Amino acid sequence: ETGVTQTPRHLVMGMTNKKSLKCEQHLGHNAMYWYKQSAKKPLELMFVYSLEERVENNSVPSRFSPECPNSSHLFLHLHTLQPEDSALYLCASSQDRTGFANEQFFGPGTRLTVL
Amino acid sequence: GQSLEQPSEVTAVEGAIVQINCTYQTSGFYGLSWYQQHDGGAPTFLSYNGLDGLEETGRFSSFLSRSDSYGYLLLQELQMKDSASYFCGSDKLIFGTGTRLQVFP
């Protein structure tokens, strides 16, 4: 266990559905991240939150909407997704966001399938 | 922009030594990290090189040469449990495509 939990672990949704992914970290970290991991592709950074403020948004389509209500919780709200959005969505946290020297702790991911 | 390249797959036998390379095209690069990910598991941090040279952590070592835009992860005394994917990443949170290591008995 890394101290980062994600729910649900698996999700199947239709293109018209609305769903949310949840991430919780129990490490007292100040930065949280959403990544997309697709087969044969590099891990893609989607969003970065530092002290509950979004500090980075890597040109992610608006059908993905993050929310960080406090430093321990991070959500990814999904609506009108496309089949190509099917992937493993990973949440991570680090002590702060001063660069990669800060070890990132990843959750187990949510395997999302869009039909 | 940045891009990091790794071999897609490496195979080795138990007890052997294997080197996984990572070459990068980048601007404003400061350091390189390595992560391990078992099938169905979360990526776990292995090491970070903020300076040129070799960093050793038990059976795993990592090397960086910024003048050559190159780094590698060295795994010694391979064990079956080392079978996993390994990926490098920059401090801009750009990652390589990952190298799948298969260790055979």
Short mmCIF file of N, CA and C in Angstrom, two decimals, chain B:
data_model
loop_
_atom_site.label_atom_id
_atom_site.label_comp_id
_atom_site.label_asym_id
_atom_site.label_seq_id
_atom_site.Cartn_x
_atom_site.Cartn_y
_atom_site.Cartn_z
N GLY B 1 9.58 21.36 -26.06
CA GLY B 1 8.93 20.20 -25.46
C GLY B 1 9.94 19.15 -25.06
N GLN B 2 9.44 18.10 -24.48
CA GLN B 2 10.31 17.01 -24.03
C GLN B 2 9.81 15.69 -24.55
N SER B 3 10.71 14.78 -24.81
CA SER B 3 10.35 13.40 -25.09
C SER B 3 11.45 12.51 -24.53
N LEU B 4 11.06 11.36 -24.03
CA LEU B 4 12.00 10.41 -23.46
C LEU B 4 11.78 9.07 -24.13
N GLU B 5 12.86 8.44 -24.55
CA GLU B 5 12.76 7.18 -25.28
C GLU B 5 13.43 6.05 -24.51
N GLN B 6 12.75 4.91 -24.51
CA GLN B 6 13.26 3.71 -23.85
C GLN B 6 13.02 2.53 -24.77
N PRO B 7 13.82 1.45 -24.61
CA PRO B 7 13.50 0.24 -25.35
C PRO B 7 12.17 -0.32 -24.84
N SER B 8 11.44 -0.98 -25.72
CA SER B 8 10.11 -1.45 -25.31
C SER B 8 10.19 -2.69 -24.43
N GLU B 9 11.20 -3.51 -24.65
CA GLU B 9 11.28 -4.76 -23.89
C GLU B 9 12.72 -5.21 -23.72
N VAL B 10 12.99 -5.79 -22.56
CA VAL B 10 14.30 -6.36 -22.26
C VAL B 10 14.06 -7.70 -21.56
N THR B 11 14.85 -8.69 -21.90
CA THR B 11 14.75 -9.99 -21.21
C THR B 11 16.10 -10.35 -20.61
N ALA B 12 16.05 -11.10 -19.51
CA ALA B 12 17.28 -11.53 -18.84
C ALA B 12 16.95 -12.73 -17.97
N VAL B 13 17.99 -13.37 -17.44
CA VAL B 13 17.79 -14.52 -16.57
C VAL B 13 18.08 -14.13 -15.13
N GLU B 14 17.57 -14.92 -14.22
CA GLU B 14 17.82 -14.69 -12.80
C GLU B 14 19.31 -14.60 -12.52
N GLY B 15 19.68 -13.67 -11.66
CA GLY B 15 21.07 -13.50 -11.27
C GLY B 15 21.87 -12.62 -12.20
N ALA B 16 21.32 -12.30 -13.35
CA ALA B 16 22.04 -11.49 -14.32
C ALA B 16 21.94 -10.00 -13.98
N ILE B 17 22.62 -9.21 -14.80
CA ILE B 17 22.57 -7.74 -14.69
C ILE B 17 21.92 -7.21 -15.97
N VAL B 18 21.04 -6.24 -15.83
CA VAL B 18 20.41 -5.66 -17.01
C VAL B 18 20.43 -4.14 -16.89
N GLN B 19 20.58 -3.48 -18.03
CA GLN B 19 20.60 -2.02 -18.08
C GLN B 19 19.47 -1.54 -18.97
N ILE B 20 18.67 -0.64 -18.46
CA ILE B 20 17.56 -0.05 -19.21
C ILE B 20 17.91 1.40 -19.49
N ASN B 21 18.00 1.73 -20.76
CA ASN B 21 18.43 3.06 -21.15
C ASN B 21 17.27 4.02 -21.34
N CYS B 22 17.56 5.28 -21.16
CA CYS B 22 16.57 6.34 -21.38
C CYS B 22 17.29 7.52 -22.02
N THR B 23 16.91 7.85 -23.23
CA THR B 23 17.48 9.03 -23.89
C THR B 23 16.38 10.07 -24.02
N TYR B 24 16.78 11.33 -23.93
CA TYR B 24 15.75 12.35 -23.92
C TYR B 24 16.10 13.54 -24.80
N GLN B 25 15.05 14.15 -25.30
CA GLN B 25 15.13 15.40 -26.05
C GLN B 25 14.36 16.40 -25.21
N THR B 26 15.04 17.38 -24.72
CA THR B 26 14.33 18.27 -23.81
C THR B 26 15.02 19.60 -23.67
N SER B 27 14.26 20.53 -23.15
CA SER B 27 14.84 21.81 -22.77
C SER B 27 14.56 22.01 -21.29
N GLY B 28 15.46 22.70 -20.64
CA GLY B 28 15.25 22.97 -19.23
C GLY B 28 15.20 21.71 -18.38
N PHE B 29 16.01 20.75 -18.72
CA PHE B 29 16.02 19.47 -18.02
C PHE B 29 16.90 19.56 -16.78
N TYR B 30 16.41 19.03 -15.65
CA TYR B 30 17.19 19.09 -14.43
C TYR B 30 17.53 17.73 -13.86
N GLY B 31 16.65 16.74 -14.04
CA GLY B 31 16.91 15.45 -13.43
C GLY B 31 16.02 14.38 -14.00
N LEU B 32 16.34 13.15 -13.64
CA LEU B 32 15.65 11.98 -14.18
C LEU B 32 15.25 11.05 -13.05
N SER B 33 14.01 10.59 -13.09
CA SER B 33 13.52 9.63 -12.11
C SER B 33 13.19 8.31 -12.78
N TRP B 34 13.16 7.28 -11.96
CA TRP B 34 12.79 5.94 -12.44
C TRP B 34 11.69 5.37 -11.55
N TYR B 35 10.74 4.71 -12.22
CA TYR B 35 9.63 4.07 -11.54
C TYR B 35 9.51 2.63 -12.01
N GLN B 36 9.00 1.79 -11.12
CA GLN B 36 8.72 0.38 -11.43
C GLN B 36 7.22 0.18 -11.34
N GLN B 37 6.67 -0.59 -12.27
CA GLN B 37 5.24 -0.88 -12.24
C GLN B 37 5.01 -2.34 -12.61
N HIS B 38 4.53 -3.11 -11.64
CA HIS B 38 4.13 -4.48 -11.92
C HIS B 38 2.77 -4.49 -12.58
N ASP B 39 2.50 -5.54 -13.34
CA ASP B 39 1.20 -5.65 -14.02
C ASP B 39 0.07 -5.50 -13.01
N GLY B 40 -0.85 -4.61 -13.31
CA GLY B 40 -1.99 -4.40 -12.43
C GLY B 40 -1.69 -3.60 -11.18
N GLY B 41 -0.44 -3.12 -11.08
CA GLY B 41 -0.06 -2.40 -9.87
C GLY B 41 0.19 -0.93 -10.12
N ALA B 42 0.44 -0.22 -9.05
CA ALA B 42 0.74 1.20 -9.13
C ALA B 42 2.24 1.41 -9.38
N PRO B 43 2.59 2.45 -10.12
CA PRO B 43 4.02 2.77 -10.25
C PRO B 43 4.61 3.09 -8.88
N THR B 44 5.82 2.60 -8.64
CA THR B 44 6.52 2.91 -7.39
C THR B 44 7.87 3.53 -7.70
N PHE B 45 8.21 4.53 -6.95
CA PHE B 45 9.44 5.30 -7.15
C PHE B 45 10.67 4.44 -6.84
N LEU B 46 11.66 4.52 -7.73
CA LEU B 46 12.92 3.80 -7.51
C LEU B 46 14.06 4.74 -7.17
N SER B 47 14.23 5.79 -8.00
CA SER B 47 15.39 6.65 -7.79
C SER B 47 15.23 7.97 -8.54
N TYR B 48 16.06 8.92 -8.16
CA TYR B 48 16.11 10.21 -8.84
C TYR B 48 17.56 10.65 -8.97
N ASN B 49 17.94 11.08 -10.17
CA ASN B 49 19.28 11.63 -10.41
C ASN B 49 19.13 13.13 -10.70
N GLY B 50 19.54 13.95 -9.75
CA GLY B 50 19.54 15.39 -9.96
C GLY B 50 20.88 15.90 -10.43
N LEU B 51 21.89 15.06 -10.29
CA LEU B 51 23.25 15.39 -10.72
C LEU B 51 23.77 14.29 -11.63
N ASP B 52 24.74 14.61 -12.46
CA ASP B 52 25.37 13.59 -13.28
C ASP B 52 26.06 12.57 -12.40
N GLY B 53 26.05 11.33 -12.86
CA GLY B 53 26.76 10.29 -12.12
C GLY B 53 25.83 9.18 -11.73
N LEU B 54 26.35 8.34 -10.87
CA LEU B 54 25.67 7.10 -10.48
C LEU B 54 25.08 7.23 -9.08
N GLU B 55 23.83 6.81 -8.95
CA GLU B 55 23.17 6.72 -7.65
C GLU B 55 22.88 5.24 -7.38
N GLU B 56 23.29 4.75 -6.23
CA GLU B 56 23.11 3.34 -5.93
C GLU B 56 22.14 3.15 -4.78
N THR B 57 21.19 2.24 -4.98
CA THR B 57 20.24 1.91 -3.92
C THR B 57 20.05 0.40 -3.95
N GLY B 58 20.84 -0.29 -3.15
CA GLY B 58 20.74 -1.74 -3.11
C GLY B 58 21.10 -2.36 -4.45
N ARG B 59 20.23 -3.22 -4.96
CA ARG B 59 20.51 -3.90 -6.23
C ARG B 59 20.30 -2.99 -7.42
N PHE B 60 19.64 -1.85 -7.20
CA PHE B 60 19.34 -0.95 -8.31
C PHE B 60 20.25 0.26 -8.26
N SER B 61 20.73 0.67 -9.44
CA SER B 61 21.52 1.89 -9.57
C SER B 61 20.97 2.69 -10.74
N SER B 62 21.13 3.99 -10.69
CA SER B 62 20.69 4.82 -11.81
C SER B 62 21.79 5.82 -12.13
N PHE B 63 21.90 6.09 -13.41
CA PHE B 63 22.98 6.94 -13.91
C PHE B 63 22.40 8.03 -14.79
N LEU B 64 23.03 9.20 -14.74
CA LEU B 64 22.61 10.31 -15.59
C LEU B 64 23.83 11.02 -16.16
N SER B 65 23.76 11.32 -17.46
CA SER B 65 24.74 12.18 -18.11
C SER B 65 23.97 13.24 -18.87
N ARG B 66 23.91 14.44 -18.34
CA ARG B 66 23.13 15.49 -19.00
C ARG B 66 23.81 15.98 -20.27
N SER B 67 25.12 15.88 -20.34
CA SER B 67 25.81 16.28 -21.56
C SER B 67 25.47 15.36 -22.72
N ASP B 68 25.16 14.10 -22.41
CA ASP B 68 24.78 13.13 -23.44
C ASP B 68 23.27 12.95 -23.55
N SER B 69 22.51 13.66 -22.73
CA SER B 69 21.03 13.51 -22.71
C SER B 69 20.65 12.05 -22.56
N TYR B 70 21.22 11.42 -21.56
CA TYR B 70 21.13 9.95 -21.46
C TYR B 70 21.16 9.54 -20.00
N GLY B 71 20.37 8.53 -19.71
CA GLY B 71 20.43 7.95 -18.38
C GLY B 71 20.13 6.47 -18.48
N TYR B 72 20.39 5.76 -17.42
CA TYR B 72 20.03 4.34 -17.40
C TYR B 72 19.74 3.87 -16.00
N LEU B 73 18.99 2.79 -15.94
CA LEU B 73 18.71 2.08 -14.69
C LEU B 73 19.42 0.74 -14.79
N LEU B 74 20.20 0.41 -13.78
CA LEU B 74 20.95 -0.83 -13.75
C LEU B 74 20.38 -1.72 -12.65
N LEU B 75 19.98 -2.91 -13.02
CA LEU B 75 19.44 -3.85 -12.05
C LEU B 75 20.39 -5.04 -11.95
N GLN B 76 20.87 -5.31 -10.75
CA GLN B 76 21.83 -6.39 -10.54
C GLN B 76 21.16 -7.54 -9.79
N GLU B 77 21.80 -8.71 -9.90
CA GLU B 77 21.32 -9.91 -9.20
C GLU B 77 19.81 -10.07 -9.41
N LEU B 78 19.43 -10.08 -10.67
CA LEU B 78 18.02 -10.10 -11.01
C LEU B 78 17.25 -11.23 -10.33
N GLN B 79 16.05 -10.90 -9.92
CA GLN B 79 15.14 -11.86 -9.32
C GLN B 79 13.85 -11.89 -10.14
N MET B 80 13.14 -12.99 -10.01
CA MET B 80 11.88 -13.12 -10.78
C MET B 80 10.94 -11.96 -10.48
N LYS B 81 10.94 -11.49 -9.24
CA LYS B 81 10.03 -10.41 -8.86
C LYS B 81 10.37 -9.08 -9.51
N ASP B 82 11.53 -9.00 -10.16
CA ASP B 82 11.89 -7.78 -10.86
C ASP B 82 11.19 -7.67 -12.21
N SER B 83 10.52 -8.73 -12.64
CA SER B 83 9.74 -8.68 -13.89
C SER B 83 8.65 -7.62 -13.72
N ALA B 84 8.73 -6.58 -14.51
CA ALA B 84 7.83 -5.44 -14.37
C ALA B 84 8.13 -4.47 -15.51
N SER B 85 7.39 -3.39 -15.54
CA SER B 85 7.71 -2.30 -16.47
C SER B 85 8.46 -1.22 -15.71
N TYR B 86 9.42 -0.61 -16.37
CA TYR B 86 10.22 0.44 -15.76
C TYR B 86 10.16 1.66 -16.66
N PHE B 87 9.87 2.80 -16.07
CA PHE B 87 9.87 3.98 -16.92
C PHE B 87 10.60 5.15 -16.28
N CYS B 88 11.22 5.92 -17.16
CA CYS B 88 11.95 7.10 -16.73
C CYS B 88 11.05 8.32 -16.90
N GLY B 89 11.36 9.34 -16.15
CA GLY B 89 10.58 10.55 -16.23
C GLY B 89 11.41 11.77 -15.88
N SER B 90 11.08 12.88 -16.49
CA SER B 90 11.79 14.12 -16.22
C SER B 90 11.10 14.89 -15.10
N ASP B 91 11.76 15.95 -14.63
CA ASP B 91 11.11 16.73 -13.58
C ASP B 91 10.06 17.69 -14.12
N LYS B 92 9.81 17.60 -15.44
CA LYS B 92 8.64 18.27 -16.01
C LYS B 92 7.46 17.30 -16.05
N LEU B 93 7.64 16.15 -15.41
CA LEU B 93 6.60 15.12 -15.34
C LEU B 93 6.23 14.60 -16.73
N ILE B 94 7.25 14.51 -17.60
CA ILE B 94 7.13 13.85 -18.89
C ILE B 94 7.79 12.48 -18.74
N PHE B 95 7.11 11.43 -19.21
CA PHE B 95 7.60 10.09 -19.00
C PHE B 95 7.95 9.39 -20.31
N GLY B 96 8.82 8.40 -20.20
CA GLY B 96 9.08 7.52 -21.33
C GLY B 96 7.96 6.52 -21.48
N THR B 97 8.00 5.77 -22.57
CA THR B 97 6.94 4.80 -22.86
C THR B 97 7.06 3.54 -22.00
N GLY B 98 8.16 3.40 -21.30
CA GLY B 98 8.31 2.25 -20.41
C GLY B 98 9.02 1.09 -21.08
N THR B 99 9.76 0.35 -20.29
CA THR B 99 10.46 -0.85 -20.74
C THR B 99 9.96 -2.03 -19.94
N ARG B 100 9.47 -3.02 -20.66
CA ARG B 100 8.99 -4.22 -19.97
C ARG B 100 10.15 -5.18 -19.80
N LEU B 101 10.47 -5.49 -18.55
CA LEU B 101 11.55 -6.43 -18.22
C LEU B 101 10.95 -7.78 -17.88
N GLN B 102 11.42 -8.79 -18.57
CA GLN B 102 11.01 -10.16 -18.24
C GLN B 102 12.24 -10.91 -17.76
N VAL B 103 12.14 -11.47 -16.56
CA VAL B 103 13.23 -12.24 -15.97
C VAL B 103 12.85 -13.71 -16.03
N PHE B 104 13.73 -14.51 -16.61
CA PHE B 104 13.48 -15.94 -16.75
C PHE B 104 14.34 -16.73 -15.78
N PRO B 105 13.84 -17.91 -15.35
CA PRO B 105 14.63 -18.74 -14.42
C PRO B 105 15.90 -19.27 -15.07
#
